[in-house]
XYZ file of N, CA and C in Angstrom:
711
model
N 19.103 0.150 3.423
C 20.530 -0.016 3.158
C 20.735 -1.289 2.353
N 21.591 -1.231 1.350
C 21.852 -2.387 0.503
C 22.705 -3.413 1.236
N 22.973 -4.534 0.572
C 23.747 -5.610 1.187
C 25.143 -5.123 1.562
N 25.691 -5.643 2.675
C 27.026 -5.180 3.098
C 28.112 -5.549 2.093
N 28.970 -4.596 1.803
C 30.197 -4.919 1.081
C 31.226 -5.439 2.068
N 31.198 -4.855 3.279
C 32.117 -5.266 4.337
C 31.308 -5.570 5.587
N 31.539 -6.729 6.156
C 30.854 -7.114 7.394
C 31.890 -7.671 8.369
N 31.982 -7.048 9.533
C 32.956 -7.425 10.555
C 32.205 -7.867 11.801
N 32.597 -9.018 12.342
C 31.947 -9.520 13.542
C 32.987 -10.037 14.530
N 32.865 -9.614 15.774
C 33.689 -10.107 16.881
C 35.183 -10.048 16.551
N 35.637 -8.917 16.045
C 37.035 -8.756 15.623
C 37.917 -8.459 16.830
N 38.961 -9.268 16.975
C 39.952 -9.090 18.045
C 41.335 -8.945 17.423
N 42.091 -7.956 17.867
C 43.471 -7.769 17.439
C 44.309 -7.433 18.661
N 45.460 -8.112 18.786
C 46.324 -7.891 19.942
C 47.751 -7.642 19.497
N 48.448 -6.854 20.291
C 49.888 -6.668 20.138
C 50.540 -7.390 21.309
N 51.060 -8.591 21.043
C 51.558 -9.396 22.156
C 50.400 -9.740 23.086
N 50.533 -9.389 24.351
C 49.467 -9.664 25.305
C 48.510 -8.510 25.491
N 48.658 -7.451 24.693
C 47.819 -6.266 24.853
C 46.707 -6.276 23.804
N 45.469 -6.280 24.272
C 44.319 -6.281 23.364
C 44.070 -4.864 22.859
N 44.192 -4.673 21.550
C 43.988 -3.354 20.957
C 42.583 -3.185 20.400
N 42.014 -4.262 19.886
C 40.639 -4.261 19.388
C 39.921 -5.417 20.068
N 38.776 -5.122 20.671
C 38.170 -6.056 21.625
C 36.780 -6.507 21.191
N 36.744 -7.283 20.124
C 35.484 -7.914 19.741
C 34.484 -6.994 19.077
N 34.956 -6.103 18.204
C 34.042 -5.144 17.584
C 33.309 -5.746 16.386
N 32.208 -5.117 16.032
C 31.447 -5.508 14.858
C 30.850 -4.285 14.184
N 30.865 -4.279 12.863
C 30.244 -3.198 12.102
C 30.116 -3.642 10.654
N 29.437 -2.827 9.847
C 29.316 -3.150 8.433
C 29.261 -1.887 7.600
N 29.599 -2.062 6.323
C 29.586 -0.973 5.358
C 28.859 -1.484 4.122
N 27.793 -0.792 3.726
C 27.011 -1.209 2.569
C 27.683 -0.781 1.274
N 27.304 -1.402 0.188
C 27.812 -1.042 -1.133
C 27.475 0.420 -1.419
N 28.485 1.201 -1.805
C 28.278 2.594 -2.157
C 28.165 3.542 -0.986
N 28.380 3.050 0.222
C 28.228 3.873 1.421
C 29.577 4.436 1.864
N 29.547 5.601 2.541
C 30.731 6.095 3.235
C 30.445 6.049 4.733
N 31.278 5.306 5.437
C 31.141 5.121 6.889
C 32.431 5.574 7.538
N 32.325 6.210 8.705
C 33.527 6.661 9.403
C 33.661 5.987 10.759
N 34.908 5.821 11.168
C 35.266 5.410 12.523
C 35.946 6.604 13.175
N 35.394 7.081 14.285
C 36.015 8.191 14.987
C 36.390 7.749 16.397
N 37.308 8.481 17.012
C 37.747 8.156 18.362
C 39.074 8.823 18.647
N 39.461 8.796 19.897
C 40.713 9.425 20.314
C 41.908 8.592 19.869
N 43.100 9.164 19.997
C 44.334 8.416 19.759
C 44.354 7.171 20.626
N 44.768 6.045 20.039
C 44.859 4.810 20.809
C 43.560 4.054 20.947
N 42.499 4.507 20.276
C 41.203 3.839 20.403
C 41.151 2.517 19.657
N 42.070 2.334 18.667
C 42.083 1.097 17.890
C 41.635 1.259 16.450
N 41.481 2.493 16.012
C 40.958 2.739 14.659
C 41.929 2.266 13.577
N 43.186 2.715 13.658
C 44.182 2.312 12.668
C 44.435 0.814 12.727
N 44.467 0.270 13.923
C 44.640 -1.178 14.074
C 43.525 -1.927 13.361
N 42.305 -1.425 13.466
C 41.171 -2.052 12.783
C 41.380 -2.060 11.272
N 41.779 -0.914 10.718
C 42.009 -0.866 9.267
C 43.125 -1.809 8.846
N 44.189 -1.863 9.623
C 45.295 -2.761 9.278
C 44.857 -4.220 9.326
N 43.980 -4.552 10.253
C 43.463 -5.921 10.322
C 42.594 -6.223 9.102
N 41.773 -5.255 8.691
C 40.934 -5.457 7.507
C 41.785 -5.656 6.261
N 42.895 -4.920 6.180
C 43.793 -5.022 5.029
C 44.760 -6.186 5.156
N 44.621 -6.979 6.200
C 45.430 -8.171 6.448
C 46.888 -7.842 6.720
N 47.135 -6.627 7.236
C 48.492 -6.258 7.624
C 48.782 -6.648 9.064
N 47.745 -7.003 9.802
C 47.896 -7.496 11.164
C 47.054 -8.755 11.322
N 47.539 -9.748 12.061
C 46.718 -10.932 12.312
C 45.545 -10.582 13.211
N 44.429 -11.238 12.985
C 43.225 -10.937 13.752
C 42.429 -12.212 13.970
N 41.505 -12.129 14.911
C 40.558 -13.210 15.152
C 39.153 -12.646 15.019
N 38.234 -13.503 14.606
C 36.859 -13.081 14.415
C 36.421 -13.368 12.993
N 35.543 -12.525 12.457
C 35.023 -12.726 11.105
C 35.096 -11.423 10.329
N 35.714 -11.481 9.141
C 35.742 -10.359 8.212
C 35.246 -10.875 6.876
N 34.092 -10.384 6.451
C 33.545 -10.775 5.158
C 33.533 -9.564 4.240
N 34.128 -9.739 3.069
C 34.179 -8.697 2.044
C 33.535 -9.248 0.782
N 32.536 -8.534 0.275
C 31.797 -8.974 -0.918
C 31.268 -10.394 -0.746
N 30.864 -10.711 0.482
C 30.242 -12.005 0.763
C 31.191 -13.140 1.040
N 32.504 -12.874 1.056
C 33.491 -13.936 1.265
C 34.387 -13.610 2.453
N 34.782 -14.633 3.185
C 35.688 -14.436 4.308
C 37.086 -14.089 3.800
N 37.675 -13.041 4.392
C 39.035 -12.660 3.991
C 39.989 -12.714 5.184
N 39.575 -13.359 6.252
C 40.397 -13.376 7.463
C 41.774 -13.968 7.208
N 41.864 -14.896 6.258
C 43.149 -15.522 5.940
C 43.556 -15.278 4.485
N 42.957 -14.294 3.870
C 43.270 -13.965 2.476
C 44.641 -13.304 2.411
N 45.514 -13.689 1.466
C 46.817 -13.020 1.347
C 46.652 -11.530 1.077
N 47.552 -10.746 1.631
C 47.460 -9.290 1.504
C 47.397 -8.859 0.044
N 48.311 -9.393 -0.777
C 48.381 -8.935 -2.165
C 47.113 -9.259 -2.935
N 46.408 -10.318 -2.523
C 45.208 -10.725 -3.253
C 44.064 -9.742 -3.055
N 44.072 -9.032 -1.946
C 42.976 -8.101 -1.678
C 42.942 -6.956 -2.685
N 44.106 -6.560 -3.186
C 44.143 -5.493 -4.186
C 43.359 -5.921 -5.422
N 43.618 -7.133 -5.885
C 42.880 -7.649 -7.029
C 41.403 -7.838 -6.742
N 41.071 -8.057 -5.462
C 39.674 -8.206 -5.063
C 38.948 -6.861 -5.006
N 39.718 -5.763 -5.036
C 39.084 -4.452 -5.036
C 39.120 -3.713 -3.713
N 39.928 -4.182 -2.752
C 40.070 -3.474 -1.476
C 41.437 -2.793 -1.436
N 41.461 -1.496 -1.157
C 42.708 -0.735 -1.166
C 42.782 0.156 0.066
N 43.947 0.192 0.694
C 44.184 1.017 1.886
C 45.063 2.206 1.535
N 44.612 3.408 1.925
C 45.459 4.594 1.916
C 45.951 4.762 3.347
N 47.223 4.453 3.623
C 47.668 4.341 5.006
C 47.857 5.682 5.694
N 47.823 5.641 7.000
C 48.185 6.813 7.803
C 49.624 7.206 7.474
N 49.871 8.498 7.263
C 51.214 8.938 6.906
C 51.510 8.889 5.428
N 50.497 8.511 4.622
C 50.537 8.569 3.147
C 51.361 7.475 2.504
N 52.616 7.279 2.942
C 53.413 6.169 2.421
C 53.738 6.269 0.946
N 53.950 7.478 0.434
C 54.327 7.593 -0.979
C 55.786 7.161 -1.156
N 56.131 6.812 -2.387
C 57.513 6.438 -2.703
C 58.279 7.724 -3.006
N 59.029 8.192 -2.026
C 59.601 9.538 -2.072
C 60.549 9.742 -3.237
N 61.286 8.703 -3.647
C 62.292 8.851 -4.706
C 61.755 8.512 -6.086
N 60.461 8.247 -6.172
C 59.820 8.063 -7.473
C 59.029 9.321 -7.808
N 58.806 9.546 -9.079
C 58.005 10.704 -9.484
C 56.532 10.463 -9.160
N 55.768 11.523 -9.289
C 54.322 11.415 -9.111
C 53.749 10.397 -10.082
N 54.149 10.484 -11.346
C 53.646 9.553 -12.357
C 54.031 8.112 -12.024
N 55.243 7.912 -11.542
C 55.684 6.553 -11.193
C 54.916 6.030 -9.982
N 54.636 6.892 -9.010
C 53.821 6.480 -7.867
C 52.436 6.030 -8.323
N 51.845 6.803 -9.225
C 50.522 6.428 -9.724
C 50.582 5.110 -10.484
N 51.659 4.918 -11.225
C 51.831 3.651 -11.929
C 51.916 2.468 -10.980
N 52.537 2.686 -9.818
C 52.634 1.610 -8.828
C 51.252 1.185 -8.335
N 50.302 2.135 -8.349
C 48.945 1.787 -7.939
C 48.272 0.794 -8.872
N 48.760 0.708 -10.085
C 48.181 -0.201 -11.078
C 49.061 -1.424 -11.314
N 49.950 -1.728 -10.386
C 50.937 -2.794 -10.622
C 50.286 -4.155 -10.835
N 49.079 -4.356 -10.294
C 48.443 -5.670 -10.424
C 47.559 -5.766 -11.670
N 47.571 -4.722 -12.472
C 46.745 -4.694 -13.675
C 47.632 -4.789 -14.923
N 47.057 -5.262 -16.035
C 47.876 -5.424 -17.235
C 47.234 -4.860 -18.498
N 46.024 -4.287 -18.394
C 45.375 -3.698 -19.558
C 45.838 -2.252 -19.692
N 46.757 -2.018 -20.599
C 47.388 -0.698 -20.696
C 46.401 0.399 -21.083
N 45.440 0.070 -21.925
C 44.458 1.070 -22.337
C 43.608 1.509 -21.140
N 43.184 0.544 -20.327
C 42.386 0.882 -19.149
C 43.212 1.661 -18.130
N 44.482 1.279 -17.974
C 45.352 1.994 -17.042
C 45.534 3.443 -17.484
N 45.749 3.645 -18.779
C 45.915 5.003 -19.306
C 44.645 5.822 -19.110
N 43.487 5.203 -19.315
C 42.217 5.905 -19.120
C 42.026 6.282 -17.659
N 42.391 5.370 -16.764
C 42.261 5.656 -15.332
C 43.236 6.747 -14.898
N 44.422 6.764 -15.503
C 45.379 7.827 -15.188
C 44.808 9.185 -15.581
N 44.163 9.244 -16.729
C 43.530 10.491 -17.153
C 42.447 10.908 -16.168
N 41.682 9.925 -15.675
C 40.618 10.243 -14.719
C 41.199 10.763 -13.407
N 42.286 10.151 -12.960
C 42.927 10.607 -11.723
C 43.463 12.021 -11.895
N 44.081 12.288 -13.027
C 44.586 13.637 -13.288
C 43.436 14.649 -13.387
N 42.290 14.198 -13.889
C 41.137 15.082 -13.954
C 40.594 15.403 -12.572
N 40.609 14.388 -11.695
C 40.132 14.576 -10.324
C 41.141 15.351 -9.485
N 42.427 15.147 -9.778
C 43.507 15.744 -8.998
C 44.465 16.475 -9.943
N 44.047 17.609 -10.483
C 44.859 18.292 -11.495
C 46.232 18.714 -11.000
N 46.382 18.908 -9.693
C 47.695 19.289 -9.174
C 48.716 18.177 -9.405
N 48.258 16.940 -9.391
C 49.171 15.826 -9.650
C 49.652 15.842 -11.101
N 48.784 16.224 -12.012
C 49.198 16.296 -13.414
C 50.261 17.374 -13.593
N 50.090 18.505 -12.883
C 51.070 19.583 -12.967
C 52.437 19.131 -12.459
N 52.438 18.192 -11.523
C 53.680 17.749 -10.881
C 54.047 16.312 -11.253
N 53.589 15.864 -12.399
C 53.734 14.454 -12.789
C 55.177 13.979 -12.760
N 56.139 14.843 -13.142
C 57.541 14.435 -13.211
C 58.337 14.888 -11.978
N 57.646 15.384 -10.990
C 58.302 15.821 -9.755
C 58.436 14.645 -8.794
N 59.547 14.587 -8.048
C 59.718 13.521 -7.058
C 58.682 13.672 -5.956
N 58.083 12.556 -5.585
C 57.002 12.597 -4.596
C 57.470 13.149 -3.256
N 58.715 12.900 -2.914
C 59.238 13.373 -1.634
C 59.353 14.872 -1.538
N 59.275 15.569 -2.665
C 59.374 17.029 -2.662
C 58.008 17.706 -2.619
N 56.925 16.939 -2.627
C 55.578 17.504 -2.565
C 55.253 17.956 -1.149
N 54.290 18.855 -1.045
C 53.785 19.240 0.272
C 53.001 18.083 0.879
N 52.686 18.192 2.159
C 51.934 17.130 2.820
C 50.585 16.888 2.175
N 49.893 17.971 1.829
C 48.593 17.817 1.188
C 48.695 17.193 -0.181
N 49.725 17.577 -0.931
C 49.926 16.991 -2.260
C 50.264 15.512 -2.148
N 51.039 15.149 -1.142
C 51.341 13.726 -0.930
C 50.084 12.947 -0.571
N 49.196 13.566 0.214
C 47.946 12.885 0.548
C 47.100 12.674 -0.698
N 47.041 13.679 -1.548
C 46.313 13.526 -2.806
C 46.944 12.442 -3.672
N 48.283 12.383 -3.668
C 48.977 11.349 -4.437
C 48.656 9.963 -3.893
N 48.616 9.821 -2.581
C 48.291 8.521 -1.980
C 46.884 8.086 -2.369
N 45.948 9.034 -2.397
C 44.587 8.704 -2.811
C 44.560 8.359 -4.299
N 45.261 9.160 -5.116
C 45.309 8.886 -6.545
C 45.921 7.531 -6.848
N 46.992 7.201 -6.143
C 47.640 5.898 -6.329
C 46.656 4.770 -6.008
N 45.890 4.944 -4.930
C 44.892 3.930 -4.569
C 43.823 3.805 -5.649
N 43.397 4.915 -6.217
C 42.371 4.871 -7.253
C 42.844 4.150 -8.505
N 44.155 4.133 -8.735
C 44.698 3.446 -9.911
C 44.516 1.932 -9.831
N 44.191 1.418 -8.660
C 43.924 -0.016 -8.543
C 42.448 -0.349 -8.791
N 41.652 0.668 -9.109
C 40.207 0.523 -9.318
C 39.531 -0.093 -8.085
N 39.609 0.562 -6.941
C 39.030 -0.030 -5.730
C 37.509 -0.038 -5.746
N 36.967 -1.098 -5.166
C 35.538 -1.136 -4.864
C 35.309 -0.659 -3.423
N 36.278 -0.968 -2.560
C 36.241 -0.513 -1.169
C 37.552 0.197 -0.871
N 37.461 1.461 -0.485
C 38.635 2.283 -0.188
C 38.694 2.516 1.318
N 39.806 2.095 1.923
C 40.049 2.310 3.347
C 40.960 3.525 3.486
N 40.478 4.563 4.146
C 41.226 5.810 4.296
C 41.594 6.005 5.763
N 42.889 6.084 6.042
C 43.353 6.211 7.426
C 43.914 7.612 7.673
N 43.169 8.417 8.406
C 43.583 9.758 8.843
C 44.043 10.646 7.667
N 43.186 10.859 6.676
C 43.622 11.659 5.526
C 43.900 13.126 5.848
N 43.380 13.640 6.967
C 43.608 15.058 7.285
C 44.807 15.288 8.194
N 45.456 14.215 8.628
C 46.512 14.343 9.630
C 47.656 15.234 9.147
N 47.988 16.252 9.952
C 49.133 17.105 9.685
C 48.954 18.112 8.573
N 47.731 18.275 8.092
C 47.507 19.180 6.972
C 46.934 20.515 7.449
N 47.248 21.570 6.709
C 46.672 22.885 6.984
C 45.175 22.840 6.687
N 44.376 23.669 7.375
C 42.911 23.630 7.201
C 42.449 23.741 5.753
N 43.074 24.614 4.970
C 42.653 24.763 3.578
C 42.903 23.483 2.798
N 44.037 22.827 3.048
C 44.348 21.587 2.350
C 43.436 20.445 2.810
N 43.051 20.468 4.087
C 42.091 19.474 4.591
C 40.797 19.562 3.791
N 40.315 20.777 3.585
C 39.082 20.952 2.821
C 39.234 20.419 1.400
N 40.378 20.661 0.782
C 40.596 20.191 -0.580
C 40.636 18.662 -0.641
N 41.316 18.050 0.337
C 41.384 16.590 0.372
C 39.994 15.990 0.542
N 39.189 16.612 1.400
C 37.847 16.064 1.617
C 36.922 16.331 0.434
N 37.177 17.355 -0.339
C 36.442 17.536 -1.587
C 36.721 16.364 -2.526
N 37.982 15.939 -2.552
C 38.347 14.783 -3.378
C 37.650 13.531 -2.866
N 37.630 13.336 -1.555
C 36.984 12.158 -0.974
C 35.495 12.132 -1.324
N 34.849 13.289 -1.249
C 33.433 13.368 -1.630
C 33.250 13.003 -3.099
N 34.147 13.472 -3.949
C 34.054 13.170 -5.378
C 34.213 11.683 -5.643
N 35.161 11.054 -4.945
C 35.366 9.611 -5.091
C 34.117 8.854 -4.656
N 33.534 9.255 -3.538
C 32.311 8.608 -3.063
C 31.164 8.794 -4.047
N 31.093 9.970 -4.652
C 30.023 10.248 -5.619
C 30.139 9.373 -6.859
N 31.340 8.874 -7.125
C 31.550 7.977 -8.261
C 31.177 6.532 -7.935
N 30.710 6.290 -6.702
C 30.219 4.966 -6.336
C 31.189 4.090 -5.579
N 32.366 4.627 -5.241
C 33.340 3.836 -4.475
C 32.896 3.791 -3.017
N 32.855 2.610 -2.448
C 32.527 2.436 -1.033
C 33.729 2.849 -0.200
N 33.483 3.592 0.883
C 34.585 4.152 1.663
C 34.399 3.873 3.151
N 35.455 3.399 3.786
C 35.536 3.333 5.247
C 36.619 4.302 5.668
N 36.223 5.331 6.394
C 37.088 6.453 6.733
C 37.416 6.448 8.215
N 38.701 6.441 8.548
C 39.168 6.653 9.916
C 39.695 8.073 9.996
N 39.187 8.833 10.956
C 39.506 10.255 10.975
C 39.359 10.822 12.390
N 40.407 11.578 12.830
C 40.344 12.218 14.141
C 39.495 13.478 14.126
N 39.370 14.110 12.964
C 38.521 15.295 12.855
C 37.067 14.821 12.791
N 36.484 14.638 13.978
C 35.165 14.016 14.064
C 34.098 14.837 13.354
N 34.156 16.149 13.501
C 33.134 16.984 12.870
C 33.146 16.810 11.346
N 34.333 16.847 10.777
C 34.458 16.715 9.331
C 34.042 15.323 8.876
N 34.484 14.306 9.586
C 34.160 12.928 9.208
C 32.653 12.683 9.242
N 32.010 13.125 10.313
C 30.574 12.889 10.458
C 29.758 13.735 9.488
N 30.340 14.825 9.011
C 29.622 15.672 8.058
C 29.612 15.085 6.658
N 30.566 14.206 6.345
C 30.619 13.622 5.001
C 30.122 12.172 4.972
N 30.129 11.486 6.109
C 29.757 10.069 6.155
C 28.258 9.906 6.382
N 27.700 8.868 5.785
C 26.284 8.588 6.009
C 26.052 7.999 7.395
N 27.021 7.212 7.863
C 26.933 6.624 9.205
C 28.296 6.668 9.873
N 28.297 6.534 11.185
C 29.550 6.541 11.911
C 29.536 5.603 13.099
N 30.725 5.193 13.494
C 30.936 4.386 14.694
C 31.963 5.099 15.562
N 31.725 5.100 16.865
C 32.648 5.701 17.820
C 33.413 4.586 18.513
N 34.753 4.652 18.449
C 35.599 3.669 19.119
C 36.252 4.274 20.349
N 36.236 3.518 21.431
C 36.908 3.911 22.667
C 37.588 2.685 23.253
N 38.884 2.771 23.454
C 39.657 1.697 24.106
C 39.406 0.337 23.473
N 39.398 0.307 22.133
C 39.279 -0.956 21.425
C 37.877 -1.482 21.251
N 36.877 -0.722 21.687
C 35.491 -1.163 21.580
C 34.657 -0.093 20.882
N 33.598 -0.515 20.213
C 32.652 0.428 19.618
C 31.586 0.747 20.655
N 31.460 2.015 20.987
C 30.547 2.437 22.058
C 29.289 3.116 21.542
N 29.326 3.629 20.322
C 28.163 4.290 19.736
C 28.149 4.041 18.237
N 26.954 3.990 17.657
C 26.817 3.962 16.204
C 25.499 4.613 15.837
N 25.511 5.368 14.758
C 24.296 6.067 14.328
C 24.589 6.732 12.987
N 23.616 7.444 12.465
C 23.852 8.218 11.253
C 24.821 9.349 11.560
N 25.461 9.873 10.526
C 26.380 10.980 10.719
C 25.722 12.165 11.406
N 24.560 12.650 10.915
C 23.908 13.784 11.560
C 23.510 13.516 13.008
N 23.061 12.282 13.292
C 22.652 11.962 14.663
C 23.851 11.977 15.611
N 24.989 11.472 15.161
C 26.182 11.495 16.007
C 26.686 12.921 16.199
N 26.571 13.747 15.167
C 26.963 15.148 15.305
C 26.126 15.857 16.363
N 24.879 15.424 16.504
C 23.978 16.055 17.466
C 24.019 15.391 18.841
N 24.701 14.257 18.951
C 24.731 13.514 20.212
C 25.536 14.284 21.261
N 24.970 14.570 22.440
C 25.687 15.350 23.460
C 27.009 14.721 23.886
N 27.062 13.392 23.982
C 28.294 12.722 24.400
C 29.388 12.911 23.343
N 29.017 12.799 22.084
C 29.987 12.994 21.001
C 30.433 14.445 20.957
N 29.494 15.347 21.104
C 29.822 16.777 21.050
C 30.794 17.158 22.171
N 30.585 16.582 23.351
C 31.464 16.907 24.475
C 32.836 16.269 24.321
N 32.856 15.002 23.897
C 34.131 14.261 23.861
C 34.980 14.583 22.631
N 34.334 14.830 21.474
C 35.091 14.920 20.223
C 34.934 16.233 19.485
N 33.960 17.040 19.869
C 33.753 18.305 19.163
C 34.074 19.510 20.025
N 34.497 19.254 21.269
C 34.901 20.329 22.159
C 33.764 21.245 22.562
N 32.574 20.672 22.698
C 31.400 21.497 23.044
C 30.779 21.039 24.361
């Protein structure tokens, strides 16, 4: 495994007096796709929000070899870290094209932005078909694709994906994960939080299992898929 792009050690996050993340540690190598799986309330989304500096945290978070524990949120975009949040968070009253433009707000090279827009439309042709449509009128799956496309417009080196399959029909889930595989194949490092454990472990090279704010298991994706405890708790077997 190559050098870590993301290294987390002894991470603690609390809501008031309630500990949501309890001293976890993990890492993601350059070019790797890693997943965090676990039940509702395990602390997965809280972990991503702490990494993106949307929640205060204690411990150590190193990205590309530098501590980002106190890095301003907006600066992380320029550093190459981008979060696709749970619930998509598209700008409902802006068009698809305007949403994608917002993903490039921190960039100023118009030629590169235009080239990246073409690449996003090539990866997500449905967005090109709906470029002038208001984002709020898209289906849930189309909004998820838009959220991913918007994130790609920032040219991420590390993409944090929070529950990309949530609320989607099975066919649309497959399409979204085809896009995620394509993004990973282009060399983007991905940390994926996903309740669909079978799907997450089938696409990720490695996985971590979170329970009650702690990491209880870690292994390769195939090994976790075969683990009896994982199969019983998360795969319904």
